[in-house]
Amino acid sequence: MQENRDRVRTDRNTYIWTGLGLLIVGVILVLVSVLILSSLVWLTALGIATLIMAFILLALARTIPRVTPEVSMLLLETGIDNIATIVEELGIRSKPIYLPSSLTGGRPQALIPLHSNPSLPKITGALPRRFIVRYGAGPDDVGLLVTTAGTVAAGMLESTPAPSPVPLESALTSLFVGRLGAADGIRVYAIEPGLRVEIRAPRIQGVDTWTHQCLDSSLASVVASIAAEAWNKPFVVAKEEQRGRTYTVEIEAVE
Amino acid sequence: MKIYNNYVITVASLLLLTTVVLAAIGANSLDVYYTFYVVEALIVTELYVYFKSRARRSLTIVSAVLFAGFMVIVLSVALKVLV
């Protein structure tokens, strides 16, 4: 952990020291231009441009995340591996159903039915906030209600997107590109019978991880959870694959 | 923080390019340089809508300071015209 703390300081210092360096260079350029070179306009302007960059860097330095991506990945993988181990040990073959917060009584979570069923379960009322929950009247209607990466990611959004591909694309771009720095771009397409989300140059591992055999990938879980919140309906991940530098996730609403 | 780096590189490249172009065409007024710098910085900042809210707040302060400098230039030009 000490090494990670040092890395955080290093990342912040890169912006702070660059900003301070540019501040000094900018002041020197302006002073040299005005006092020694009889106000050489382009050199004074270059000094002002350097000062503007210094202010921008110092402003951004205050907002660098305190936790490095490596620490985040460490915590994420630990949590997901533990859940995947439980799912594997219980012999569960069902895929997670991503529920909106209105059906979980708080925040969006994923329900993993203990028994495979050809038809997806229909959940009408809010489930109790427990790990093992009963979601229907049948004797086999029992499942695990787990927290996923999507649960936390949905909480990072400033507002819930409207139930349409464009607002969803905007929300996912804001999250993956702006907030998490986990991808270069997002595209959302309406397809029959759901949505296809293309994540360009993702920096989180996708389909090749061991946990993917038991659960959906972190990228897919974030996409499905945000969509579940937007449409206020349960969603499932129908398909996910890596094509070159683009990771494609297809999701469907559970009617 | 790839988005931060992209933003910084974009603004820095634009400011440097502006300096080179204006110097090449013989612009001899500091007001012109500064006006271009401020407009470019504000436009690029607005285009990066996906910054997190804390970063946007910090950049809004910088934008306000730059805009205040721009208003000083406008007022000084207006005073020259009026007086």
GROMACS .gro file of C-alpha atoms in nm:
model
  338
    1MET     CA    1   0.000   0.000   0.000
    2GLN     CA    2   0.293   0.232   0.070
    3GLU     CA    3   0.402   0.190  -0.292
    4ASN     CA    4   0.051   0.277  -0.412
    5ARG     CA    5   0.041   0.590  -0.194
    6ASP     CA    6   0.373   0.691  -0.345
    7ARG     CA    7   0.231   0.643  -0.694
    8VAL     CA    8  -0.065   0.867  -0.614
    9ARG     CA    9   0.170   1.136  -0.491
   10THR     CA   10   0.380   1.094  -0.807
   11ASP     CA   11   0.076   1.132  -1.036
   12ARG     CA   12  -0.037   1.446  -0.855
   13ASN     CA   13   0.314   1.584  -0.847
   14THR     CA   14   0.349   1.545  -1.223
   15TYR     CA   15   0.069   1.799  -1.271
   16ILE     CA   16   0.172   2.023  -0.981
   17TRP     CA   17   0.542   2.035  -1.074
   18THR     CA   18   0.470   2.083  -1.445
   19GLY     CA   19   0.228   2.362  -1.357
   20LEU     CA   20   0.476   2.533  -1.125
   21GLY     CA   21   0.754   2.491  -1.385
   22LEU     CA   22   0.540   2.652  -1.655
   23LEU     CA   23   0.442   2.931  -1.414
   24ILE     CA   24   0.808   3.019  -1.356
   25VAL     CA   25   0.896   2.989  -1.726
   26GLY     CA   26   0.595   3.207  -1.820
   27VAL     CA   27   0.690   3.481  -1.572
   28ILE     CA   28   1.054   3.474  -1.692
   29LEU     CA   29   0.946   3.494  -2.060
   30VAL     CA   30   0.718   3.792  -1.995
   31LEU     CA   31   0.980   3.975  -1.783
   32VAL     CA   32   1.262   3.910  -2.034
   33SER     CA   33   1.042   4.025  -2.320
   34VAL     CA   34   0.918   4.341  -2.146
   35LEU     CA   35   1.233   4.448  -1.961
   36ILE     CA   36   1.517   4.331  -2.188
   37LEU     CA   37   1.381   4.291  -2.541
   38SER     CA   38   1.164   4.605  -2.548
   39SER     CA   39   0.829   4.426  -2.543
   40LEU     CA   40   0.883   4.170  -2.817
   41VAL     CA   41   0.514   4.094  -2.871
   42TRP     CA   42   0.528   3.730  -2.977
   43LEU     CA   43   0.760   3.642  -2.688
   44THR     CA   44   0.533   3.817  -2.437
   45ALA     CA   45   0.238   3.630  -2.589
   46LEU     CA   46   0.425   3.302  -2.558
   47GLY     CA   47   0.484   3.384  -2.191
   48ILE     CA   48   0.112   3.452  -2.142
   49ALA     CA   49   0.025   3.122  -2.316
   50THR     CA   50   0.265   2.943  -2.083
   51LEU     CA   51   0.099   3.108  -1.782
   52ILE     CA   52  -0.247   2.995  -1.906
   53MET     CA   53  -0.120   2.637  -1.934
   54ALA     CA   54   0.028   2.663  -1.584
   55PHE     CA   55  -0.308   2.771  -1.437
   56ILE     CA   56  -0.488   2.488  -1.618
   57LEU     CA   57  -0.241   2.225  -1.495
   58LEU     CA   58  -0.257   2.351  -1.136
   59ALA     CA   59  -0.638   2.351  -1.150
   60LEU     CA   60  -0.645   1.992  -1.280
   61ALA     CA   61  -0.386   1.876  -1.024
   62ARG     CA   62  -0.643   1.933  -0.748
   63THR     CA   63  -0.883   1.687  -0.908
   64ILE     CA   64  -0.655   1.389  -0.973
   65PRO     CA   65  -0.812   1.080  -0.809
   66ARG     CA   66  -0.658   0.980  -0.478
   67VAL     CA   67  -0.675   0.609  -0.565
   68THR     CA   68  -0.467   0.472  -0.852
   69PRO     CA   69  -0.625   0.248  -1.118
   70GLU     CA   70  -0.410  -0.037  -0.987
   71VAL     CA   71  -0.565  -0.013  -0.639
   72SER     CA   72  -0.913   0.004  -0.791
   73MET     CA   73  -0.846  -0.307  -1.003
   74LEU     CA   74  -0.710  -0.487  -0.697
   75LEU     CA   75  -1.028  -0.421  -0.498
   76LEU     CA   76  -1.256  -0.491  -0.795
   77GLU     CA   77  -1.095  -0.823  -0.885
   78THR     CA   78  -1.091  -0.938  -0.522
   79GLY     CA   79  -1.462  -0.874  -0.483
   80ILE     CA   80  -1.560  -1.028  -0.815
   81ASP     CA   81  -1.341  -1.335  -0.760
   82ASN     CA   82  -1.508  -1.399  -0.424
   83ILE     CA   83  -1.857  -1.378  -0.574
   84ALA     CA   84  -1.751  -1.594  -0.871
   85THR     CA   85  -1.613  -1.854  -0.630
   86ILE     CA   86  -1.945  -1.871  -0.443
   87VAL     CA   87  -2.138  -1.896  -0.771
   88GLU     CA   88  -1.911  -2.171  -0.900
   89GLU     CA   89  -1.918  -2.370  -0.575
   90LEU     CA   90  -2.299  -2.356  -0.564
   91GLY     CA   91  -2.307  -2.493  -0.920
   92ILE     CA   92  -2.517  -2.204  -1.045
   93ARG     CA   93  -2.555  -2.194  -1.423
   94SER     CA   94  -2.785  -1.892  -1.444
   95LYS     CA   95  -2.655  -1.560  -1.568
   96PRO     CA   96  -2.711  -1.246  -1.359
   97ILE     CA   97  -3.019  -1.028  -1.406
   98TYR     CA   98  -2.941  -0.661  -1.347
   99LEU     CA   99  -3.214  -0.498  -1.144
  100PRO     CA  100  -3.286  -0.125  -1.114
  101SER     CA  101  -3.280   0.036  -0.771
  102SER     CA  102  -3.660   0.040  -0.763
  103LEU     CA  103  -3.658  -0.342  -0.746
  104THR     CA  104  -3.383  -0.376  -0.487
  105GLY     CA  105  -3.488  -0.109  -0.242
  106GLY     CA  106  -3.180   0.108  -0.273
  107ARG     CA  107  -2.921   0.071  -0.545
  108PRO     CA  108  -2.906  -0.134  -0.865
  109GLN     CA  109  -2.788  -0.489  -0.800
  110ALA     CA  110  -2.766  -0.819  -0.985
  111LEU     CA  111  -2.987  -1.118  -0.910
  112ILE     CA  112  -2.841  -1.461  -0.983
  113PRO     CA  113  -3.120  -1.725  -0.975
  114LEU     CA  114  -3.008  -2.045  -0.801
  115HIS     CA  115  -3.199  -2.265  -1.044
  116SER     CA  116  -3.177  -2.233  -1.420
  117ASN     CA  117  -3.508  -2.165  -1.585
  118PRO     CA  118  -3.576  -2.150  -1.959
  119SER     CA  119  -3.780  -1.834  -1.910
  120LEU     CA  120  -3.630  -1.542  -1.726
  121PRO     CA  121  -3.795  -1.467  -1.390
  122LYS     CA  122  -4.048  -1.187  -1.379
  123ILE     CA  123  -3.983  -0.962  -1.081
  124THR     CA  124  -4.262  -0.723  -0.998
  125GLY     CA  125  -4.195  -0.603  -0.643
  126ALA     CA  126  -3.892  -0.474  -0.456
  127LEU     CA  127  -3.670  -0.753  -0.323
  128PRO     CA  128  -3.549  -0.756   0.038
  129ARG     CA  129  -3.197  -0.620   0.090
  130ARG     CA  130  -3.039  -0.957   0.167
  131PHE     CA  131  -2.782  -1.182   0.002
  132ILE     CA  132  -3.021  -1.476  -0.049
  133VAL     CA  133  -3.362  -1.359  -0.165
  134ARG     CA  134  -3.691  -1.508  -0.277
  135TYR     CA  135  -3.806  -1.335  -0.594
  136GLY     CA  136  -4.122  -1.532  -0.681
  137ALA     CA  137  -4.394  -1.757  -0.547
  138GLY     CA  138  -4.242  -2.084  -0.674
  139PRO     CA  139  -4.031  -2.307  -0.449
  140ASP     CA  140  -3.727  -2.264  -0.677
  141ASP     CA  141  -3.758  -1.887  -0.706
  142VAL     CA  142  -3.457  -1.816  -0.491
  143GLY     CA  143  -3.146  -1.629  -0.592
  144LEU     CA  144  -2.840  -1.436  -0.482
  145LEU     CA  145  -2.864  -1.058  -0.478
  146VAL     CA  146  -2.509  -0.936  -0.535
  147THR     CA  147  -2.335  -0.602  -0.567
  148THR     CA  148  -2.149  -0.562  -0.896
  149ALA     CA  149  -1.923  -0.302  -1.054
  150GLY     CA  150  -2.240  -0.160  -1.209
  151THR     CA  151  -2.388  -0.099  -0.863
  152VAL     CA  152  -2.106   0.137  -0.769
  153ALA     CA  153  -2.077   0.287  -1.119
  154ALA     CA  154  -2.447   0.378  -1.126
  155GLY     CA  155  -2.395   0.575  -0.805
  156MET     CA  156  -2.126   0.784  -0.976
  157LEU     CA  157  -2.369   0.928  -1.229
  158GLU     CA  158  -2.494   1.278  -1.158
  159SER     CA  159  -2.842   1.187  -1.281
  160THR     CA  160  -3.024   0.884  -1.419
  161PRO     CA  161  -3.024   0.889  -1.801
  162ALA     CA  162  -3.352   0.894  -1.994
  163PRO     CA  163  -3.464   0.560  -2.141
  164SER     CA  164  -3.323   0.610  -2.489
  165PRO     CA  165  -2.995   0.507  -2.660
  166VAL     CA  166  -2.862   0.866  -2.692
  167PRO     CA  167  -2.888   0.963  -2.321
  168LEU     CA  168  -2.752   0.618  -2.229
  169GLU     CA  169  -2.454   0.673  -2.462
  170SER     CA  170  -2.394   1.013  -2.304
  171ALA     CA  171  -2.411   0.871  -1.951
  172LEU     CA  172  -2.180   0.577  -2.034
  173THR     CA  173  -1.931   0.809  -2.209
  174SER     CA  174  -1.932   1.043  -1.911
  175LEU     CA  175  -1.867   0.747  -1.683
  176PHE     CA  176  -1.617   0.537  -1.882
  177VAL     CA  177  -1.428   0.818  -2.057
  178GLY     CA  178  -1.457   1.115  -1.821
  179ARG     CA  179  -1.494   0.972  -1.475
  180LEU     CA  180  -1.323   0.632  -1.483
  181GLY     CA  181  -1.081   0.681  -1.773
  182ALA     CA  182  -1.158   0.319  -1.863
  183ALA     CA  183  -1.223   0.358  -2.238
  184ASP     CA  184  -1.173   0.594  -2.530
  185GLY     CA  185  -1.534   0.613  -2.649
  186ILE     CA  186  -1.880   0.458  -2.631
  187ARG     CA  187  -2.146   0.398  -2.897
  188VAL     CA  188  -2.497   0.271  -2.821
  189TYR     CA  189  -2.722   0.126  -3.092
  190ALA     CA  190  -3.083   0.013  -3.064
  191ILE     CA  191  -3.107  -0.339  -3.203
  192GLU     CA  192  -3.377  -0.601  -3.199
  193PRO     CA  193  -3.453  -0.703  -2.923
  194GLY     CA  194  -3.229  -0.479  -2.707
  195LEU     CA  195  -2.923  -0.256  -2.721
  196ARG     CA  196  -2.570  -0.299  -2.852
  197VAL     CA  197  -2.300  -0.103  -2.672
  198GLU     CA  198  -1.957  -0.067  -2.830
  199ILE     CA  199  -1.675   0.028  -2.594
  200ARG     CA  200  -1.368   0.156  -2.779
  201ALA     CA  201  -1.024   0.068  -2.639
  202PRO     CA  202  -1.138  -0.053  -2.295
  203ARG     CA  203  -0.873  -0.066  -2.024
  204ILE     CA  204  -1.053  -0.329  -1.815
  205GLN     CA  205  -1.020  -0.697  -1.898
  206GLY     CA  206  -1.321  -0.846  -2.072
  207VAL     CA  207  -1.415  -1.195  -2.181
  208ASP     CA  208  -1.089  -1.375  -2.112
  209THR     CA  209  -1.103  -1.358  -1.734
  210TRP     CA  210  -1.186  -1.659  -1.521
  211THR     CA  211  -1.469  -1.481  -1.345
  212HIS     CA  212  -1.640  -1.430  -1.679
  213GLN     CA  213  -1.713  -1.803  -1.684
  214CYS     CA  214  -1.941  -1.750  -1.381
  215LEU     CA  215  -2.043  -1.385  -1.404
  216ASP     CA  216  -2.056  -1.123  -1.677
  217SER     CA  217  -1.755  -0.898  -1.727
  218SER     CA  218  -1.724  -0.575  -1.527
  219LEU     CA  219  -1.781  -0.371  -1.843
  220ALA     CA  220  -2.101  -0.560  -1.922
  221SER     CA  221  -2.226  -0.533  -1.564
  222VAL     CA  222  -2.178  -0.154  -1.567
  223VAL     CA  223  -2.358  -0.122  -1.901
  224ALA     CA  224  -2.648  -0.344  -1.791
  225SER     CA  225  -2.686  -0.174  -1.451
  226ILE     CA  226  -2.696   0.176  -1.601
  227ALA     CA  227  -2.947   0.058  -1.864
  228ALA     CA  228  -3.160  -0.102  -1.593
  229GLU     CA  229  -3.165   0.228  -1.406
  230ALA     CA  230  -3.249   0.424  -1.722
  231TRP     CA  231  -3.537   0.201  -1.834
  232ASN     CA  232  -3.634   0.106  -1.478
  233LYS     CA  233  -3.648  -0.255  -1.594
  234PRO     CA  234  -3.433  -0.563  -1.530
  235PHE     CA  235  -3.170  -0.627  -1.799
  236VAL     CA  236  -2.960  -0.928  -1.893
  237VAL     CA  237  -2.637  -0.947  -2.089
  238ALA     CA  238  -2.716  -1.143  -2.406
  239LYS     CA  239  -2.371  -1.137  -2.563
  240GLU     CA  240  -2.028  -0.981  -2.516
  241GLU     CA  241  -1.721  -1.009  -2.730
  242GLN     CA  242  -1.392  -0.840  -2.814
  243ARG     CA  243  -1.351  -0.731  -3.177
  244GLY     CA  244  -1.013  -0.575  -3.230
  245ARG     CA  245  -0.993  -0.274  -3.002
  246THR     CA  246  -1.369  -0.262  -2.952
  247TYR     CA  247  -1.557  -0.450  -2.683
  248THR     CA  248  -1.918  -0.518  -2.773
  249VAL     CA  249  -2.192  -0.582  -2.518
  250GLU     CA  250  -2.548  -0.671  -2.616
  251ILE     CA  251  -2.816  -0.636  -2.350
  252GLU     CA  252  -3.187  -0.712  -2.340
  253ALA     CA  253  -3.464  -0.595  -2.113
  254VAL     CA  254  -3.652  -0.863  -1.917
  255GLU     CA  255  -4.021  -0.807  -1.982
  256MET     CA  256  -0.598   1.016  -1.652
  257LYS     CA  257  -0.594   0.995  -2.028
  258ILE     CA  258  -0.870   1.253  -2.073
  259TYR     CA  259  -0.672   1.510  -1.869
  260ASN     CA  260  -0.362   1.449  -2.079
  261ASN     CA  261  -0.561   1.479  -2.403
  262TYR     CA  262  -0.713   1.806  -2.286
  263VAL     CA  263  -0.378   1.955  -2.178
  264ILE     CA  264  -0.208   1.849  -2.504
  265THR     CA  265  -0.497   1.992  -2.712
  266VAL     CA  266  -0.492   2.331  -2.537
  267ALA     CA  267  -0.110   2.352  -2.540
  268SER     CA  268  -0.093   2.263  -2.911
  269LEU     CA  269  -0.359   2.521  -3.001
  270LEU     CA  270  -0.193   2.800  -2.802
  271LEU     CA  271   0.148   2.724  -2.952
  272LEU     CA  272   0.006   2.702  -3.305
  273THR     CA  273  -0.177   3.032  -3.255
  274THR     CA  274   0.144   3.200  -3.140
  275VAL     CA  275   0.335   3.070  -3.443
  276VAL     CA  276   0.063   3.166  -3.692
  277LEU     CA  277   0.002   3.514  -3.548
  278ALA     CA  278   0.377   3.581  -3.527
  279ALA     CA  279   0.416   3.462  -3.887
  280ILE     CA  280   0.145   3.697  -4.018
  281GLY     CA  281   0.299   3.983  -3.820
  282ALA     CA  282   0.034   4.041  -3.555
  283ASN     CA  283   0.172   4.319  -3.340
  284SER     CA  284  -0.090   4.353  -3.069
  285LEU     CA  285  -0.087   4.159  -2.745
  286ASP     CA  286  -0.465   4.200  -2.725
  287VAL     CA  287  -0.508   3.991  -3.041
  288TYR     CA  288  -0.292   3.709  -2.905
  289TYR     CA  289  -0.470   3.708  -2.569
  290THR     CA  290  -0.816   3.716  -2.727
  291PHE     CA  291  -0.732   3.413  -2.943
  292TYR     CA  292  -0.587   3.228  -2.641
  293VAL     CA  293  -0.896   3.288  -2.428
  294VAL     CA  294  -1.144   3.195  -2.699
  295GLU     CA  295  -0.955   2.873  -2.780
  296ALA     CA  296  -0.917   2.773  -2.417
  297LEU     CA  297  -1.287   2.834  -2.349
  298ILE     CA  298  -1.399   2.640  -2.658
  299VAL     CA  299  -1.179   2.339  -2.584
  300THR     CA  300  -1.290   2.338  -2.219
  301GLU     CA  301  -1.655   2.341  -2.329
  302LEU     CA  302  -1.591   2.055  -2.574
  303TYR     CA  303  -1.459   1.834  -2.293
  304VAL     CA  304  -1.805   1.789  -2.143
  305TYR     CA  305  -1.716   1.453  -1.996
  306PHE     CA  306  -1.484   1.586  -1.729
  307LYS     CA  307  -1.599   1.499  -1.381
  308SER     CA  308  -1.778   1.778  -1.197
  309ARG     CA  309  -1.482   1.862  -0.969
  310ALA     CA  310  -1.251   1.912  -1.267
  311ARG     CA  311  -1.514   2.123  -1.441
  312ARG     CA  312  -1.549   2.345  -1.133
  313SER     CA  313  -1.172   2.398  -1.118
  314LEU     CA  314  -1.154   2.480  -1.489
  315THR     CA  315  -1.451   2.715  -1.455
  316ILE     CA  316  -1.245   2.922  -1.210
  317VAL     CA  317  -0.955   2.937  -1.460
  318SER     CA  318  -1.199   3.027  -1.740
  319ALA     CA  319  -1.347   3.305  -1.524
  320VAL     CA  320  -1.000   3.452  -1.461
  321LEU     CA  321  -0.917   3.436  -1.834
  322PHE     CA  322  -1.250   3.592  -1.922
  323ALA     CA  323  -1.190   3.871  -1.670
  324GLY     CA  324  -0.861   3.947  -1.849
  325PHE     CA  325  -1.048   3.950  -2.179
  326MET     CA  326  -1.303   4.197  -2.038
  327VAL     CA  327  -1.020   4.424  -1.925
  328ILE     CA  328  -0.893   4.430  -2.286
  329VAL     CA  329  -1.244   4.503  -2.417
  330LEU     CA  330  -1.295   4.784  -2.165
  331SER     CA  331  -0.956   4.940  -2.240
  332VAL     CA  332  -1.033   4.936  -2.615
  333ALA     CA  333  -1.378   5.085  -2.549
  334LEU     CA  334  -1.223   5.360  -2.336
  335LYS     CA  335  -0.973   5.440  -2.612
  336VAL     CA  336  -1.258   5.474  -2.861
  337LEU     CA  337  -1.468   5.691  -2.629
  338VAL     CA  338  -1.195   5.922  -2.501
   0.00000   0.00000   0.00000
